[in-house]
Every structure is written in structure tokens, then in C-alpha cells.
mmCIF file of C-alpha atoms in Angstrom:
data_model
loop_
_atom_site.group_PDB
_atom_site.id
_atom_site.type_symbol
_atom_site.label_atom_id
_atom_site.label_comp_id
_atom_site.label_asym_id
_atom_site.label_seq_id
_atom_site.Cartn_x
_atom_site.Cartn_y
_atom_site.Cartn_z
ATOM 1 C CA UNK A 17 4.957 12.170 -0.370
ATOM 2 C CA UNK A 18 1.735 11.955 1.662
ATOM 3 C CA UNK A 19 1.265 8.373 0.473
ATOM 4 C CA UNK A 20 4.770 7.436 1.680
ATOM 5 C CA UNK A 21 4.127 9.049 5.077
ATOM 6 C CA UNK A 22 0.872 7.122 5.590
ATOM 7 C CA UNK A 23 2.466 3.839 4.537
ATOM 8 C CA UNK A 24 5.469 4.560 6.782
ATOM 9 C CA UNK A 25 3.175 5.368 9.713
ATOM 10 C CA UNK A 26 1.403 2.037 9.153
ATOM 11 C CA UNK A 27 4.728 0.185 9.381
ATOM 12 C CA UNK A 28 5.754 2.116 12.505
ATOM 13 C CA UNK A 29 2.393 1.397 14.170
ATOM 14 C CA UNK A 30 2.825 -2.346 13.590
ATOM 15 C CA UNK A 31 6.389 -2.299 14.941
ATOM 16 C CA UNK A 32 5.432 -0.229 18.014
ATOM 17 C CA UNK A 33 2.648 -2.644 18.912
ATOM 18 C CA UNK A 34 5.082 -5.504 18.660
ATOM 19 C CA UNK A 35 7.750 -3.697 20.724
ATOM 20 C CA UNK A 36 5.328 -2.691 23.484
ATOM 21 C CA UNK A 37 4.010 -6.223 23.827
ATOM 22 C CA UNK A 38 0.486 -5.268 22.815
ATOM 23 C CA UNK A 39 0.717 -8.146 20.369
ATOM 24 C CA UNK A 40 2.633 -11.335 20.789
ATOM 25 C CA UNK A 41 5.242 -12.531 18.295
ATOM 26 C CA UNK A 42 2.839 -15.043 16.747
ATOM 27 C CA UNK A 43 -0.134 -12.658 16.626
ATOM 28 C CA UNK A 44 -0.962 -10.022 14.036
ATOM 29 C CA UNK A 45 2.064 -8.177 12.748
ATOM 30 C CA UNK A 46 3.095 -6.554 9.501
ATOM 31 C CA UNK A 47 3.884 -9.887 7.831
ATOM 32 C CA UNK A 48 0.548 -11.639 8.423
ATOM 33 C CA UNK A 49 -2.634 -11.459 6.357
ATOM 34 C CA UNK A 50 -3.363 -7.804 6.906
ATOM 35 C CA UNK A 51 -6.514 -6.277 5.462
ATOM 36 C CA UNK A 52 -6.213 -2.509 5.847
ATOM 37 C CA UNK A 53 -9.367 -0.471 5.249
ATOM 38 C CA UNK A 54 -9.150 3.224 4.391
ATOM 39 C CA UNK A 55 -12.017 5.421 5.614
ATOM 40 C CA UNK A 56 -12.480 9.159 5.535
ATOM 41 C CA UNK A 57 -11.514 12.001 3.233
ATOM 42 C CA UNK A 58 -9.026 13.056 0.548
ATOM 43 C CA UNK A 59 -6.020 12.390 2.788
ATOM 44 C CA UNK A 60 -6.715 8.728 1.956
ATOM 45 C CA UNK A 61 -8.766 9.056 -1.258
ATOM 46 C CA UNK A 62 -5.900 10.824 -3.038
ATOM 47 C CA UNK A 63 -6.227 9.646 -6.645
ATOM 48 C CA UNK A 64 -7.843 12.795 -8.035
ATOM 49 C CA UNK A 65 -4.964 15.027 -6.942
ATOM 50 C CA UNK A 66 -2.135 12.878 -8.327
ATOM 51 C CA UNK A 67 -0.514 13.110 -11.750
ATOM 52 C CA UNK A 68 -0.510 9.282 -11.923
ATOM 53 C CA UNK A 69 -4.030 8.624 -10.636
ATOM 54 C CA UNK A 70 -3.374 4.900 -10.228
ATOM 55 C CA UNK A 71 -0.704 5.406 -7.542
ATOM 56 C CA UNK A 72 -2.998 6.552 -4.747
ATOM 57 C CA UNK A 73 -2.759 5.611 -1.068
ATOM 58 C CA UNK A 74 -4.764 2.410 -1.614
ATOM 59 C CA UNK A 75 -2.465 1.278 -4.432
ATOM 60 C CA UNK A 76 0.755 2.121 -2.572
ATOM 61 C CA UNK A 77 -0.326 0.551 0.723
ATOM 62 C CA UNK A 78 -1.622 -2.558 -1.073
ATOM 63 C CA UNK A 79 1.685 -2.849 -2.970
ATOM 64 C CA UNK A 80 3.717 -2.442 0.214
ATOM 65 C CA UNK A 81 1.642 -4.972 2.154
ATOM 66 C CA UNK A 82 1.919 -7.536 -0.652
ATOM 67 C CA UNK A 83 5.721 -7.257 -0.603
ATOM 68 C CA UNK A 84 5.637 -9.067 2.740
ATOM 69 C CA UNK A 85 2.540 -11.203 2.213
ATOM 70 C CA UNK A 86 0.758 -11.843 -1.094
ATOM 71 C CA UNK A 87 -2.545 -12.339 0.794
ATOM 72 C CA UNK A 88 -2.491 -8.863 2.362
ATOM 73 C CA UNK A 89 -4.797 -6.243 0.893
ATOM 74 C CA UNK A 90 -6.045 -2.708 1.183
ATOM 75 C CA UNK A 91 -9.660 -1.638 0.604
ATOM 76 C CA UNK A 92 -10.632 1.975 -0.028
ATOM 77 C CA UNK A 93 -13.862 3.190 1.576
ATOM 78 C CA UNK A 94 -12.568 6.782 1.747
ATOM 79 C CA UNK A 95 -14.234 9.439 -0.417
ATOM 80 C CA UNK A 96 -12.806 12.882 -1.111
ATOM 81 C CA UNK A 97 -14.895 15.669 0.497
ATOM 82 C CA UNK A 98 -16.123 13.384 3.321
ATOM 83 C CA UNK A 99 -17.007 14.803 6.709
ATOM 84 C CA UNK A 100 -17.535 12.985 9.981
ATOM 85 C CA UNK A 101 -21.256 12.823 9.179
ATOM 86 C CA UNK A 102 -20.460 11.180 5.826
ATOM 87 C CA UNK A 103 -18.330 8.473 7.442
ATOM 88 C CA UNK A 104 -21.165 7.756 9.848
ATOM 89 C CA UNK A 105 -24.096 7.939 7.418
ATOM 90 C CA UNK A 106 -22.741 7.940 3.861
ATOM 91 C CA UNK A 107 -21.792 10.231 0.994
ATOM 92 C CA UNK A 108 -22.697 10.395 -2.650
ATOM 93 C CA UNK A 109 -19.307 10.785 -4.357
ATOM 94 C CA UNK A 110 -18.769 13.860 -6.521
ATOM 95 C CA UNK A 111 -19.620 12.972 -10.141
ATOM 96 C CA UNK A 112 -16.273 14.388 -11.280
ATOM 97 C CA UNK A 113 -14.440 11.902 -9.055
ATOM 98 C CA UNK A 114 -16.658 9.052 -10.233
ATOM 99 C CA UNK A 115 -15.990 9.897 -13.903
ATOM 100 C CA UNK A 116 -12.266 10.321 -13.265
ATOM 101 C CA UNK A 117 -12.097 6.903 -11.583
ATOM 102 C CA UNK A 118 -13.811 5.319 -14.590
ATOM 103 C CA UNK A 119 -11.649 7.214 -17.114
ATOM 104 C CA UNK A 120 -8.469 6.115 -15.328
ATOM 105 C CA UNK A 121 -9.714 2.512 -15.036
ATOM 106 C CA UNK A 122 -9.706 2.598 -11.237
ATOM 107 C CA UNK A 123 -11.975 0.527 -9.050
ATOM 108 C CA UNK A 124 -15.280 2.402 -8.657
ATOM 109 C CA UNK A 125 -16.493 3.650 -5.313
ATOM 110 C CA UNK A 126 -18.495 0.921 -3.496
ATOM 111 C CA UNK A 127 -21.870 2.659 -3.791
ATOM 112 C CA UNK A 128 -25.235 1.235 -2.766
ATOM 113 C CA UNK A 129 -28.424 1.337 -4.878
ATOM 114 C CA UNK A 130 -28.974 4.985 -3.907
ATOM 115 C CA UNK A 131 -25.459 5.923 -5.107
ATOM 116 C CA UNK A 132 -23.984 6.401 -1.618
ATOM 117 C CA UNK A 133 -20.782 5.058 -0.101
ATOM 118 C CA UNK A 134 -21.619 4.108 3.491
ATOM 119 C CA UNK A 135 -18.197 3.394 5.031
ATOM 120 C CA UNK A 136 -19.367 2.450 8.507
ATOM 121 C CA UNK A 137 -21.885 -0.054 7.142
ATOM 122 C CA UNK A 138 -19.370 -1.435 4.639
ATOM 123 C CA UNK A 139 -16.521 -1.905 7.130
ATOM 124 C CA UNK A 140 -18.817 -3.680 9.576
ATOM 125 C CA UNK A 141 -19.804 -6.096 6.822
ATOM 126 C CA UNK A 142 -16.300 -6.898 5.599
ATOM 127 C CA UNK A 143 -15.255 -10.398 6.639
ATOM 128 C CA UNK A 144 -11.632 -9.818 7.474
ATOM 129 C CA UNK A 145 -10.535 -6.235 8.259
ATOM 130 C CA UNK A 146 -7.546 -6.141 10.588
ATOM 131 C CA UNK A 147 -6.784 -2.412 10.467
ATOM 132 C CA UNK A 148 -8.919 0.667 9.867
ATOM 133 C CA UNK A 149 -7.085 3.827 8.860
ATOM 134 C CA UNK A 150 -9.316 6.853 9.368
ATOM 135 C CA UNK A 151 -8.647 10.403 8.233
ATOM 136 C CA UNK A 152 -11.455 12.777 9.069
ATOM 137 C CA UNK A 153 -12.118 16.261 10.338
ATOM 138 C CA UNK A 154 -10.409 18.454 7.758
ATOM 139 C CA UNK A 155 -13.601 19.103 5.796
ATOM 140 C CA UNK A 156 -15.538 19.619 9.039
ATOM 141 C CA UNK A 157 -12.907 22.117 10.152
ATOM 142 C CA UNK A 158 -13.026 23.909 6.829
ATOM 143 C CA UNK A 159 -16.822 24.155 7.004
ATOM 144 C CA UNK A 160 -16.879 25.188 10.666
ATOM 145 C CA UNK A 161 -13.757 27.349 10.720
ATOM 146 C CA UNK A 162 -15.523 30.411 12.103
ATOM 147 C CA UNK A 163 -17.341 28.492 14.831
ATOM 148 C CA UNK A 164 -16.094 26.629 17.870
ATOM 149 C CA UNK A 165 -14.297 23.469 16.789
ATOM 150 C CA UNK A 166 -13.612 20.845 19.445
ATOM 151 C CA UNK A 167 -11.519 17.946 18.072
ATOM 152 C CA UNK A 168 -11.658 16.036 21.358
ATOM 153 C CA UNK A 169 -15.465 16.311 21.388
ATOM 154 C CA UNK A 170 -15.694 15.225 17.763
ATOM 155 C CA UNK A 171 -13.460 12.209 18.396
ATOM 156 C CA UNK A 172 -15.544 11.247 21.462
ATOM 157 C CA UNK A 173 -18.749 11.565 19.409
ATOM 158 C CA UNK A 174 -17.261 9.306 16.745
ATOM 159 C CA UNK A 175 -16.417 6.725 19.432
ATOM 160 C CA UNK A 176 -19.873 7.010 21.028
ATOM 161 C CA UNK A 177 -21.595 6.575 17.664
ATOM 162 C CA UNK A 178 -19.579 3.474 16.852
ATOM 163 C CA UNK A 179 -17.327 4.785 14.106
ATOM 164 C CA UNK A 180 -14.538 2.538 15.320
ATOM 165 C CA UNK A 181 -16.706 -0.215 16.725
ATOM 166 C CA UNK A 182 -15.051 -2.865 14.590
ATOM 167 C CA UNK A 183 -12.678 -5.655 15.510
ATOM 168 C CA UNK A 184 -9.616 -4.017 13.951
ATOM 169 C CA UNK A 185 -6.745 -1.742 14.849
ATOM 170 C CA UNK A 186 -7.661 1.893 14.171
ATOM 171 C CA UNK A 187 -5.298 4.677 13.209
ATOM 172 C CA UNK A 188 -6.913 8.130 13.356
ATOM 173 C CA UNK A 189 -5.311 10.892 11.299
ATOM 174 C CA UNK A 190 -6.308 14.481 12.102
ATOM 175 C CA UNK A 191 -4.748 16.733 9.482
ATOM 176 C CA UNK A 192 -6.063 20.060 10.741
ATOM 177 C CA UNK A 193 -5.200 21.769 14.003
ATOM 178 C CA UNK A 194 -7.484 24.762 14.541
ATOM 179 C CA UNK A 195 -5.290 26.000 17.415
ATOM 180 C CA UNK A 196 -2.253 26.687 15.215
#
């Protein structure tokens, strides 16, 4: 269900941009060569928690995008357990997730020579990303639950540090509201 909601949100975002005139009819829309990039935590790196590990958010979004355009694609730079720090500076994926990806014949995490996925570096070096979908903050909230947690401040820090300093549309998903 989460996968369907994310994919649906992606479609709505494209339609809203078109309706509000933020893009022109002949510019980027849902039927052009979209390259969506997933960054963040387990909201987007869902494979481990699914009964059919192959039908994760990346697979479903890629499938949906290709229905309208065979050149569209979705790249996963999200890693379960990621925090804001990990999106900025990298994370060494949990060995259990790495083994499970291999066992299920899924694409491995894009790790560097030190074994880290560095999403910010990777997205900046992709040739053609058009959309970045970011889900972050849940693991930070979990770790900092007892302390002051300022989502607005965290989002501003991410902007200041260049987390979304790429030439692509960015959709930020915050799945934890510490005020509720």
C-alpha cells in the first residue's frame, strides 16, 4: 500500500505542476523521459519488509513510469536505516540487507570502495535525474525522540547543506510528526 501511495503522489505532483502552470505543456511532465531518484530511508528502500522483495518502491515506480514512456527510469539511492546525516555523508548498508538483496537477485546498493552508499554524491553525478524523491527524518526522530526535535530546522539544514542542490524536482516525505 505504501508503494501505491508514493507512486500516486508522484503522479499527482506531476499533474499539479502542469495545472498550476509551473511547467508548460511541452516541458517535463509525466509522459516524458523521467528519471526519478529515490533517496533516504526505508519508506523508499522497502524491499526487506515485503513478502515479494522484488516489488519494492523502485520496481513499482519504474514499472509505472515505463507504462507511459519506455525510456523513463527509477534509481534507488535510498538505504533502510538512513538518517539525515547518512543522506549527506553516506551509510554502510546493514549486512543483512546486502545479503537479502543478493539472495533475492536484486540490484546491489551502489557502494563505493569503502562500502558506503553516498546518495548526495551519487545524485549529483547522475547525468539525467529529473526528480528526487526524499524520505528522511523518521530514524532521526526515533533516535532523538526524548530530545527537542525541530523538523523545520532539520529541513532548513538540509537545504543549507545542499541536500537538494540538484537540477531536479524534489518531493520531501516526512513520515513522523513528533507533535502528534
